Short mmCIF file of C-alpha atoms in Angstrom, two decimals:
data_model
loop_
_atom_site.label_atom_id
_atom_site.label_comp_id
_atom_site.label_asym_id
_atom_site.label_seq_id
_atom_site.Cartn_x
_atom_site.Cartn_y
_atom_site.Cartn_z
CA UNK A 805 111.59 77.62 60.98
CA UNK A 806 112.41 79.58 64.56
CA UNK A 807 109.55 80.22 66.70
CA UNK A 808 109.88 83.65 69.14
CA UNK A 809 107.09 84.55 71.55
CA UNK A 810 106.57 88.45 71.39
CA UNK A 811 103.91 88.61 74.34
CA UNK A 812 103.14 86.11 76.71
CA UNK A 813 100.24 87.84 78.74
CA UNK A 814 96.21 88.57 78.53
CA UNK A 815 95.05 91.65 77.82
CA UNK A 816 96.01 93.10 81.17
CA UNK A 817 99.32 92.46 80.90
CA UNK A 818 102.22 92.58 83.53
CA UNK A 819 102.63 95.26 85.03
CA UNK A 820 98.78 96.04 85.39
CA UNK A 821 97.85 99.99 85.67
CA UNK A 822 97.46 100.61 89.44
CA UNK A 823 98.64 97.43 90.66
CA UNK A 824 100.99 97.41 93.54
CA UNK A 825 101.66 93.96 94.17
CA UNK A 826 105.46 92.38 94.13
CA UNK A 827 105.14 91.46 90.51
CA UNK A 828 104.09 94.76 88.77
CA UNK A 829 106.50 96.60 90.87
CA UNK A 830 109.68 94.31 89.81
CA UNK A 831 108.00 94.12 86.22
CA UNK A 832 108.14 98.23 85.99
CA UNK A 833 111.52 97.88 86.49
CA UNK A 834 112.97 94.64 84.89
CA UNK A 835 111.93 94.32 81.48
CA UNK A 836 112.26 90.15 82.22
CA UNK A 837 109.14 90.31 84.39
CA UNK A 838 106.62 91.71 81.76
CA UNK A 839 104.06 90.74 79.42
CA UNK A 840 102.69 91.84 76.38
CA UNK A 841 99.73 90.51 74.69
CA UNK A 842 100.14 87.00 73.70
CA UNK A 843 101.72 86.99 69.87
CA UNK A 844 104.60 85.26 68.28
CA UNK A 845 106.84 85.60 65.43
CA UNK A 846 107.39 82.81 63.24
CA UNK A 847 110.69 83.03 60.49
CA UNK A 848 111.31 80.51 57.62
CA UNK A 849 113.71 80.82 55.13
CA UNK A 850 114.11 85.01 55.87
CA UNK A 851 110.24 85.36 55.99
CA UNK A 852 108.54 86.81 58.80
CA UNK A 853 105.11 85.67 60.25
CA UNK A 854 103.17 87.14 62.99
CA UNK A 855 101.14 85.42 65.33
CA UNK A 856 98.49 87.57 66.53
CA UNK A 857 98.80 91.00 66.74
CA UNK A 858 98.16 92.84 69.69
CA UNK A 859 101.58 93.96 69.97
CA UNK A 860 100.95 97.91 70.30
CA UNK A 861 104.49 98.77 68.96
CA UNK A 862 104.14 96.22 65.69
CA UNK A 863 104.29 98.89 63.36
CA UNK A 864 107.24 100.48 64.52
CA UNK A 865 109.02 96.93 65.54
CA UNK A 866 108.96 95.59 61.93
CA UNK A 867 109.25 98.84 59.77
CA UNK A 868 112.23 98.12 58.28
CA UNK A 869 111.77 94.38 59.06
CA UNK A 870 109.14 93.93 57.13
CA UNK A 871 106.00 91.43 57.71
CA UNK A 872 105.22 88.71 55.07
CA UNK A 873 102.01 87.84 56.83
CA UNK A 874 99.95 87.27 59.85
CA UNK A 875 97.86 84.77 61.28
CA UNK A 876 95.19 85.98 63.74
CA UNK A 877 93.63 83.43 65.99
CA UNK A 878 90.51 85.74 66.52
CA UNK A 879 89.61 89.50 66.73
CA UNK A 880 89.50 90.33 70.49
CA UNK A 881 91.26 93.76 70.31
CA UNK A 882 94.49 92.27 72.62
CA UNK A 883 95.02 90.17 69.74
CA UNK A 884 94.37 92.99 66.68
CA UNK A 885 95.10 95.88 68.51
CA UNK A 886 98.46 96.71 66.77
CA UNK A 887 97.04 96.58 63.45
CA UNK A 888 94.96 99.50 63.80
CA UNK A 889 98.19 101.45 63.23
CA UNK A 890 100.11 99.28 61.06
CA UNK A 891 97.33 99.36 58.24
CA UNK A 892 98.31 102.65 57.38
CA UNK A 893 101.83 101.62 56.60
CA UNK A 894 103.32 101.63 53.05
CA UNK A 895 104.73 99.29 50.55
CA UNK A 896 103.06 95.97 50.13
CA UNK A 897 100.03 94.77 51.20
CA UNK A 898 100.04 92.00 54.27
CA UNK A 899 98.09 88.80 53.73
CA UNK A 900 96.30 88.43 57.10
CA UNK A 901 94.67 85.16 57.37
CA UNK A 902 91.96 84.69 59.72
CA UNK A 903 88.92 82.92 60.90
CA UNK A 904 85.38 83.87 59.58
CA UNK A 905 84.24 86.45 61.93
CA UNK A 906 82.16 88.72 59.63
CA UNK A 907 82.46 91.53 62.35
CA UNK A 908 86.27 91.77 63.09
CA UNK A 909 87.01 94.56 65.17
CA UNK A 910 86.41 97.96 65.36
CA UNK A 911 86.71 99.68 61.76
CA UNK A 912 89.52 97.13 60.66
CA UNK A 913 87.60 95.52 57.83
CA UNK A 914 86.00 98.90 56.45
CA UNK A 915 89.95 100.84 56.27
CA UNK A 916 91.78 97.91 56.01
CA UNK A 917 94.78 99.43 54.68
CA UNK A 918 97.70 97.22 53.72
CA UNK A 919 95.99 94.58 55.25
CA UNK A 920 94.59 91.92 52.89
CA UNK A 921 92.28 89.95 55.62
CA UNK A 922 91.90 86.39 54.14
CA UNK A 923 89.19 84.60 56.06
CA UNK A 924 90.22 80.61 56.35
CA UNK A 925 88.18 77.39 56.72
CA UNK A 926 88.74 75.04 59.66
CA UNK A 927 90.80 72.13 59.09
CA UNK A 928 91.42 72.99 55.63
CA UNK A 929 95.09 73.36 55.16
CA UNK A 930 96.55 75.93 52.96
CA UNK A 931 100.55 76.23 51.96
CA UNK A 932 102.52 79.41 51.97
CA UNK A 933 105.98 78.31 50.47
CA UNK A 934 106.90 75.85 51.67
CA UNK A 935 104.91 75.84 55.47
CA UNK A 936 101.80 74.09 55.72
CA UNK A 937 98.98 75.68 58.09
CA UNK A 938 96.12 74.16 59.45
CA UNK A 939 93.33 76.65 61.04
CA UNK A 940 91.80 74.58 64.07
CA UNK A 941 88.69 75.28 65.73
CA UNK A 942 89.07 76.75 69.61
CA UNK A 943 87.02 76.92 72.06
CA UNK A 944 86.48 80.83 73.21
CA UNK A 945 83.88 83.86 73.11
CA UNK A 946 84.45 84.66 69.47
CA UNK A 947 85.14 82.44 66.54
CA UNK A 948 88.90 81.63 67.22
CA UNK A 949 91.30 79.47 65.42
CA UNK A 950 94.24 77.74 66.62
CA UNK A 951 96.92 77.22 64.04
CA UNK A 952 98.90 73.69 63.15
CA UNK A 953 102.20 74.95 61.44
CA UNK A 954 103.88 71.83 59.44
CA UNK A 955 107.28 72.68 57.74
CA UNK A 956 109.67 70.12 56.83
CA UNK A 957 109.80 67.51 59.69
CA UNK A 958 108.41 70.04 61.98
CA UNK A 959 105.09 70.23 63.80
CA UNK A 960 104.06 73.02 66.08
CA UNK A 961 100.73 73.76 67.33
CA UNK A 962 99.56 77.11 68.88
CA UNK A 963 96.52 77.14 70.33
CA UNK A 964 95.31 80.75 71.85
CA UNK A 965 92.46 81.52 72.95
CA UNK A 966 90.43 78.19 74.41
CA UNK A 967 88.84 76.56 77.03
CA UNK A 968 89.60 73.19 76.21
CA UNK A 969 89.70 71.74 73.00
CA UNK A 970 86.33 70.92 70.67
CA UNK A 971 86.67 66.87 69.75
CA UNK A 972 87.46 67.41 66.24
CA UNK A 973 90.16 69.42 67.00
CA UNK A 974 91.71 66.90 69.31
CA UNK A 975 91.20 64.21 67.01
CA UNK A 976 93.14 66.33 64.35
CA UNK A 977 96.14 66.85 66.61
CA UNK A 978 96.26 63.61 68.41
CA UNK A 979 98.45 61.62 66.13
CA UNK A 980 100.23 64.48 64.52
CA UNK A 981 103.48 64.23 66.76
CA UNK A 982 103.60 67.88 68.00
CA UNK A 983 107.26 68.79 68.52
CA UNK A 984 106.12 71.93 70.34
CA UNK A 985 102.72 73.27 71.53
CA UNK A 986 101.87 76.54 72.72
CA UNK A 987 98.78 76.58 74.45
CA UNK A 988 96.44 79.57 76.29
CA UNK A 989 96.87 78.61 80.52
CA UNK A 990 95.57 82.03 81.59
CA UNK A 991 95.18 80.75 85.13
CA UNK A 992 95.91 78.76 88.32
CA UNK A 993 94.31 75.29 88.97
CA UNK A 994 91.38 76.82 90.94
CA UNK A 995 90.26 79.45 88.87
CA UNK A 996 86.99 78.36 86.37
CA UNK A 997 86.59 80.58 83.24
CA UNK A 998 84.52 79.43 80.43
CA UNK A 999 86.82 81.18 77.83
CA UNK A 1000 90.40 80.40 78.84
CA UNK A 1001 92.46 77.22 80.81
CA UNK A 1002 93.36 76.83 83.35
CA UNK A 1003 96.82 74.96 84.16
CA UNK A 1004 94.71 71.66 85.12
CA UNK A 1005 92.76 71.89 81.70
CA UNK A 1006 96.26 72.52 79.93
CA UNK A 1007 98.00 69.92 81.25
CA UNK A 1008 94.99 67.50 80.21
CA UNK A 1009 95.53 68.81 76.59
CA UNK A 1010 99.72 68.08 77.06
CA UNK A 1011 98.68 64.80 78.10
CA UNK A 1012 96.19 63.81 75.36
CA UNK A 1013 98.85 65.55 72.63
CA UNK A 1014 101.75 64.16 73.73
CA UNK A 1015 103.87 66.96 72.11
CA UNK A 1016 107.93 66.77 72.93
CA UNK A 1017 107.43 70.12 74.70
CA UNK A 1018 104.77 72.23 75.64
CA UNK A 1019 104.86 75.95 76.39
CA UNK A 1020 102.28 77.68 78.69
CA UNK A 1021 100.99 81.49 77.35
CA UNK A 1022 98.46 83.71 77.62
CA UNK A 1023 99.35 84.09 81.09
CA UNK A 1024 97.17 86.21 83.68
CA UNK A 1025 98.63 88.64 86.62
CA UNK A 1026 97.39 86.08 89.15
CA UNK A 1027 98.31 82.96 87.62
CA UNK A 1028 102.14 84.70 86.92
CA UNK A 1029 101.92 85.29 90.87
CA UNK A 1030 100.85 81.89 91.56
CA UNK A 1031 103.57 80.43 89.32
CA UNK A 1032 106.25 81.93 91.11
CA UNK A 1033 105.99 79.72 93.92
CA UNK A 1034 104.64 76.50 91.98
CA UNK A 1035 106.05 76.49 88.66
CA UNK A 1036 108.80 73.69 89.90
CA UNK A 1037 106.41 71.67 90.29
CA UNK A 1038 105.12 71.25 86.47
CA UNK A 1039 106.14 68.42 84.05
CA UNK A 1040 109.94 68.45 82.64
CA UNK A 1041 108.79 69.32 79.69
CA UNK A 1042 106.45 71.66 80.29
CA UNK A 1043 107.46 75.68 80.59
CA UNK A 1044 105.98 78.84 81.17
CA UNK A 1045 106.04 81.19 78.59
CA UNK A 1046 108.30 84.71 78.73
CA UNK A 1047 108.09 87.66 76.66
CA UNK A 1048 111.34 87.58 74.49
CA UNK A 1049 112.17 84.37 74.38
CA UNK A 1050 112.97 82.08 71.17
CA UNK A 1051 110.93 78.38 71.93
CA UNK A 1052 111.65 76.90 68.78
CA UNK A 1053 114.14 75.55 67.92
CA UNK A 1054 114.66 74.03 71.65
CA UNK B 1449 96.10 124.57 84.36
CA UNK B 1450 99.19 122.87 82.38
CA UNK B 1451 98.60 121.27 79.07
CA UNK B 1452 100.89 118.97 77.59
CA UNK B 1453 100.88 117.33 74.21
CA UNK B 1454 101.15 113.18 74.54
CA UNK B 1455 100.88 112.53 70.91
CA UNK B 1456 100.24 114.88 68.06
CA UNK B 1457 99.99 112.59 64.83
CA UNK B 1458 96.92 110.91 62.93
CA UNK B 1459 96.52 107.63 63.17
CA UNK B 1460 99.42 106.30 60.90
CA UNK B 1461 101.97 108.27 63.48
CA UNK B 1462 105.55 109.03 62.55
CA UNK B 1463 107.28 107.12 61.46
CA UNK B 1464 105.32 105.11 58.97
CA UNK B 1465 105.44 101.57 58.98
CA UNK B 1466 107.69 100.66 55.96
CA UNK B 1467 108.16 104.07 54.84
CA UNK B 1468 111.70 105.02 53.80
CA UNK B 1469 111.58 108.81 53.41
CA UNK B 1470 113.87 111.09 54.87
CA UNK B 1471 111.41 111.93 57.47
CA UNK B 1472 110.82 108.66 58.72
CA UNK B 1473 113.85 107.56 58.60
CA UNK B 1474 115.18 110.83 60.76
CA UNK B 1475 111.93 109.49 63.14
CA UNK B 1476 113.38 106.31 63.96
CA UNK B 1477 116.90 107.42 65.37
CA UNK B 1478 115.23 110.42 67.27
CA UNK B 1479 112.47 110.32 68.83
CA UNK B 1480 112.05 114.45 69.16
CA UNK B 1481 110.61 113.35 65.02
CA UNK B 1482 107.97 111.08 65.86
CA UNK B 1483 104.14 112.10 66.04
CA UNK B 1484 101.81 109.20 67.99
CA UNK B 1485 98.09 109.58 68.51
CA UNK B 1486 96.91 112.69 68.79
CA UNK B 1487 96.22 113.15 72.56
CA UNK B 1488 97.44 115.45 75.58
CA UNK B 1489 97.41 115.39 79.22
CA UNK B 1490 95.34 118.40 81.60
CA UNK B 1491 96.77 118.98 84.72
CA UNK B 1492 94.89 121.11 87.68
CA UNK B 1493 96.08 120.97 91.16
CA UNK B 1494 98.05 117.64 90.78
CA UNK B 1495 94.93 115.97 89.17
CA UNK B 1496 95.19 114.30 85.74
CA UNK B 1497 93.24 114.37 82.77
CA UNK B 1498 93.80 112.22 79.79
CA UNK B 1499 92.18 114.43 76.83
CA UNK B 1500 92.08 111.23 74.20
CA UNK B 1501 93.54 107.70 75.09
CA UNK B 1502 95.08 106.59 71.59
CA UNK B 1503 98.61 106.45 73.15
CA UNK B 1504 99.21 102.69 73.39
CA UNK B 1505 101.53 102.88 76.37
CA UNK B 1506 99.11 104.81 78.66
CA UNK B 1507 98.27 101.80 80.96
CA UNK B 1508 101.93 102.03 81.53
CA UNK B 1509 102.91 105.31 81.90
CA UNK B 1510 100.14 106.28 84.01
CA UNK B 1511 100.46 103.53 86.10
CA UNK B 1512 101.91 105.27 89.11
CA UNK B 1513 100.49 108.57 88.43
CA UNK B 1514 96.89 108.14 88.19
CA UNK B 1515 94.68 109.21 85.91
CA UNK B 1516 91.76 111.62 87.54
CA UNK B 1517 89.72 111.56 84.35
CA UNK B 1518 89.88 111.08 80.59
CA UNK B 1519 88.10 113.31 78.15
CA UNK B 1520 87.32 111.52 74.71
CA UNK B 1521 86.24 113.77 71.28
CA UNK B 1522 85.28 110.28 69.66
CA UNK B 1523 85.52 106.50 69.27
CA UNK B 1524 87.99 105.73 66.60
CA UNK B 1525 90.67 103.51 67.26
CA UNK B 1526 93.45 106.25 67.19
CA UNK B 1527 91.56 107.95 69.55
CA UNK B 1528 90.73 104.95 72.25
CA UNK B 1529 92.72 102.02 71.51
CA UNK B 1530 94.90 102.62 74.86
CA UNK B 1531 91.92 101.83 76.88
CA UNK B 1532 91.87 98.11 75.58
CA UNK B 1533 94.78 97.60 78.09
CA UNK B 1534 93.62 100.05 80.62
CA UNK B 1535 90.36 99.17 81.41
CA UNK B 1536 91.77 96.02 82.80
CA UNK B 1537 93.87 97.66 85.43
CA UNK B 1538 93.04 97.82 89.41
CA UNK B 1539 92.14 100.28 91.91
CA UNK B 1540 89.33 103.04 91.35
CA UNK B 1541 87.35 103.64 88.46
CA UNK B 1542 88.41 106.36 85.90
CA UNK B 1543 85.30 108.63 84.52
CA UNK B 1544 85.58 108.76 80.84
CA UNK B 1545 83.61 111.70 79.48
CA UNK B 1546 82.63 110.86 75.79
CA UNK B 1547 80.26 111.65 73.19
CA UNK B 1548 76.84 109.79 72.84
CA UNK B 1549 77.46 107.18 70.37
CA UNK B 1550 76.23 104.03 70.62
CA UNK B 1551 78.32 101.59 69.04
CA UNK B 1552 81.73 103.21 70.99
CA UNK B 1553 84.79 101.43 69.72
CA UNK B 1554 85.00 97.29 69.60
CA UNK B 1555 83.93 95.78 73.17
CA UNK B 1556 84.91 98.75 75.32
CA UNK B 1557 81.51 99.29 76.39
CA UNK B 1558 80.40 95.69 77.08
CA UNK B 1559 84.10 94.98 78.87
CA UNK B 1560 84.36 98.48 80.22
CA UNK B 1561 86.59 96.91 83.63
CA UNK B 1562 87.80 100.07 85.81
CA UNK B 1563 86.29 102.71 82.99
CA UNK B 1564 83.32 104.34 83.80
CA UNK B 1565 82.00 106.20 80.54
CA UNK B 1566 79.88 109.15 81.05
CA UNK B 1567 78.19 110.20 77.65
CA UNK B 1568 77.38 114.40 77.83
CA UNK B 1569 75.77 115.96 75.83
CA UNK B 1570 76.41 118.80 73.51
CA UNK B 1571 76.84 122.21 74.93
CA UNK B 1572 75.85 121.07 78.39
CA UNK B 1573 78.62 122.62 80.40
CA UNK B 1574 80.14 120.24 83.68
CA UNK B 1575 82.26 120.78 86.47
CA UNK B 1576 85.01 118.70 87.88
CA UNK B 1577 85.94 120.60 90.86
CA UNK B 1578 87.17 124.17 89.81
CA UNK B 1579 87.37 123.04 85.96
CA UNK B 1580 84.59 123.76 83.67
CA UNK B 1581 84.01 122.22 80.69
CA UNK B 1582 81.86 122.33 77.52
CA UNK B 1583 81.67 119.63 74.94
CA UNK B 1584 81.39 121.19 71.51
CA UNK B 1585 80.07 119.29 68.17
CA UNK B 1586 82.28 119.16 65.46
CA UNK B 1587 82.43 117.80 62.03
CA UNK B 1588 83.63 114.77 61.60
CA UNK B 1589 82.82 110.55 60.24
CA UNK B 1590 81.83 109.71 64.01
CA UNK B 1591 79.50 111.57 66.38
CA UNK B 1592 82.73 113.89 67.83
CA UNK B 1593 83.13 116.21 70.68
CA UNK B 1594 85.88 119.01 71.05
CA UNK B 1595 86.21 120.32 74.41
CA UNK B 1596 86.39 123.86 75.81
CA UNK B 1597 87.95 124.21 79.23
CA UNK B 1598 87.71 126.71 81.61
CA UNK B 1599 89.71 127.35 84.82
CA UNK B 1600 90.07 130.48 86.45
CA UNK B 1601 90.70 132.91 83.88
CA UNK B 1602 92.04 130.74 81.55
CA UNK B 1603 90.48 129.42 78.27
CA UNK B 1604 91.35 126.35 76.26
CA UNK B 1605 89.58 124.86 73.29
CA UNK B 1606 90.71 121.36 71.97
CA UNK B 1607 88.93 120.63 68.82
CA UNK B 1608 90.20 116.93 67.45
CA UNK B 1609 89.19 116.03 64.84
CA UNK B 1610 87.23 117.81 62.32
CA UNK B 1611 86.96 119.44 59.21
CA UNK B 1612 85.64 123.15 59.86
CA UNK B 1613 83.47 123.87 62.59
CA UNK B 1614 79.52 123.45 62.77
CA UNK B 1615 77.99 127.17 62.91
CA UNK B 1616 76.68 126.74 66.63
CA UNK B 1617 80.43 125.71 67.59
CA UNK B 1618 81.95 128.56 65.93
CA UNK B 1619 79.09 130.95 67.44
CA UNK B 1620 79.43 129.50 70.90
CA UNK B 1621 83.63 129.84 70.74
CA UNK B 1622 83.55 133.38 68.99
CA UNK B 1623 82.92 135.64 72.32
CA UNK B 1624 85.32 133.22 74.49
CA UNK B 1625 88.79 135.17 74.44
CA UNK B 1626 90.39 131.83 73.80
CA UNK B 1627 94.31 131.66 75.61
CA UNK B 1628 95.12 128.95 73.64
CA UNK B 1629 93.04 126.95 70.48
CA UNK B 1630 94.39 123.18 69.78
CA UNK B 1631 93.34 122.47 66.49
CA UNK B 1632 93.09 119.18 63.90
CA UNK B 1633 95.07 120.41 61.25
CA UNK B 1634 96.04 116.96 59.07
CA UNK B 1635 96.62 118.00 55.75
CA UNK B 1636 98.63 120.90 53.86
CA UNK B 1637 96.47 123.45 52.21
CA UNK B 1638 96.01 121.45 48.65
CA UNK B 1639 94.51 118.72 50.65
CA UNK B 1640 90.87 118.24 50.65
CA UNK B 1641 89.58 115.39 53.07
CA UNK B 1642 85.83 115.05 54.30
CA UNK B 1643 86.87 114.56 57.65
CA UNK B 1644 89.67 116.84 58.78
CA UNK B 1645 91.37 120.22 58.23
CA UNK B 1646 93.80 121.60 55.87
CA UNK B 1647 96.45 124.55 56.99
CA UNK B 1648 93.79 126.88 55.00
CA UNK B 1649 90.60 125.76 56.74
CA UNK B 1650 92.62 125.76 60.84
CA UNK B 1651 93.97 128.98 59.95
CA UNK B 1652 89.99 130.82 58.87
CA UNK B 1653 89.15 129.10 62.45
CA UNK B 1654 91.90 130.51 64.04
CA UNK B 1655 91.09 134.16 62.20
CA UNK B 1656 87.72 133.60 63.57
CA UNK B 1657 88.35 132.41 66.68
CA UNK B 1658 91.12 135.09 67.76
CA UNK B 1659 92.87 133.09 70.13
CA UNK B 1660 96.15 134.17 71.81
CA UNK B 1661 97.67 131.33 70.41
CA UNK B 1662 96.77 128.07 67.94
CA UNK B 1663 98.62 124.98 68.15
CA UNK B 1664 98.11 122.63 64.88
CA UNK B 1665 98.05 118.87 65.89
CA UNK B 1666 97.00 115.94 64.63
CA UNK B 1667 99.53 115.88 61.77
CA UNK B 1668 99.63 113.44 58.74
CA UNK B 1669 102.74 112.14 57.39
CA UNK B 1670 102.48 114.46 54.12
CA UNK B 1671 101.83 117.45 55.97
CA UNK B 1672 104.66 116.78 58.01
CA UNK B 1673 107.09 116.61 55.22
CA UNK B 1674 105.56 120.01 53.94
CA UNK B 1675 105.70 121.86 57.21
CA UNK B 1676 109.30 121.13 57.10
CA UNK B 1677 109.62 123.36 54.19
CA UNK B 1678 106.83 125.83 54.75
CA UNK B 1679 106.80 126.28 58.65
CA UNK B 1680 108.40 129.63 58.75
CA UNK B 1681 105.16 131.08 56.57
CA UNK B 1682 102.34 130.49 59.37
CA UNK B 1683 101.35 133.35 61.49
CA UNK B 1684 103.26 134.32 64.65
CA UNK B 1685 100.85 133.07 67.35
CA UNK B 1686 100.40 129.78 65.24
CA UNK B 1687 102.70 126.87 66.02
CA UNK B 1688 103.07 123.31 65.15
CA UNK B 1689 102.70 120.72 68.07
CA UNK B 1690 105.12 118.52 68.57
CA UNK B 1691 105.15 115.16 70.64
CA UNK B 1692 105.68 115.68 74.50
CA UNK B 1693 105.56 119.48 74.59
CA UNK B 1694 103.83 121.98 77.14
CA UNK B 1695 101.75 123.97 75.60
CA UNK B 1696 100.19 125.57 78.46
CA UNK B 1697 100.82 127.55 80.08
CA UNK B 1698 102.76 129.46 77.42
#
């Protein structure tokens, strides 16, 4: 099982249109500073699964290297906008596992093309070959799932977008001996947002779930600037995501 | 006044995900064969106006070179999806001229960020500096405007997406001495689509409006393959669009 982060930003991304700050200027010149919409690629035995589909170039990126499935956390545009083009692809349909959201996003359900939307139930574990997946409710402005992936002896929890965790999700995850936790950490500790964690809230979840490693993702522009000066103060087993890095195995 | 085509394809684009045809294989290797979502850039006296915003990299492309306004033909995702990121930009708001569509697309109205949506009325000409713009109703599955642009002695009609023209739009345009007509031509002559022109239908509009030059755009994958063998049979003043080309002045 391998997990690569495709995007690690929020809906605005880095660089931000019209922003002249040092970070955005650097990001225009050096792709290492860029952040696309939060998304990841899970690879197991040569099968490829996308976690969220906000990457606006996914139809192109995976055209030869086809996708075997997509896990959607929720239907906000920055998590699904790559599907608007991908759906018109050719070949086998792509299963899209998603929360039960009757609205979806724009006309994705109406004109689904090669996408086969499979709405899943919270806490009901399902299997795809040897991968075991449990959708976990999160706290966000739209019905949202995190996903708990189990393969052989490895356990990964991917939790975006969320502000804290619902008690039942915490209880479910607490005894799971998580190898890798990937958690929405949109903001620095001083920012209050009812839909996303700030760093303090993420570290509380890290302390509660005690994963071997935690990766902070869904990083906002302002948090990225804050991190530039403060990331050395993070716990040793907490790292800040970067676009394109492989985070599992570590 | 200069007009550059940014994208010239339909929602699927070229290359298509999963397609192994010769055209798509060529397009993966040579950007000259690619087609992004139909969109154009109108430049007048150093001001920049986007016509449609389906280009998924517009926030990045225009970050330094700011946009002075956007004309939306309609709210289908392939014409607005670049706004999902652009809206979270910094700096002055961007006027977005659009048809009166109460739904818009996904949450664009709810979370409009720096976008200032201005719904316009059909046939009611408005001015932006020295540019005169008339929204013209088209025939499509969602409320859709073409735009008639007049600047000094030049006249450009940009008409996507449409199947034919409503009689009042035809009457409005018929005596306008159009320099450049850009027209939705999604399909080869044998294809019937209730939302888009095929080539026969576009050439009828070309004959009716008698522009100096017509550019066919919103090209589908199958029409592109057809054109490869048949484009020499087009009238002399009818050309097939390509991404990135300047079509005015010609």
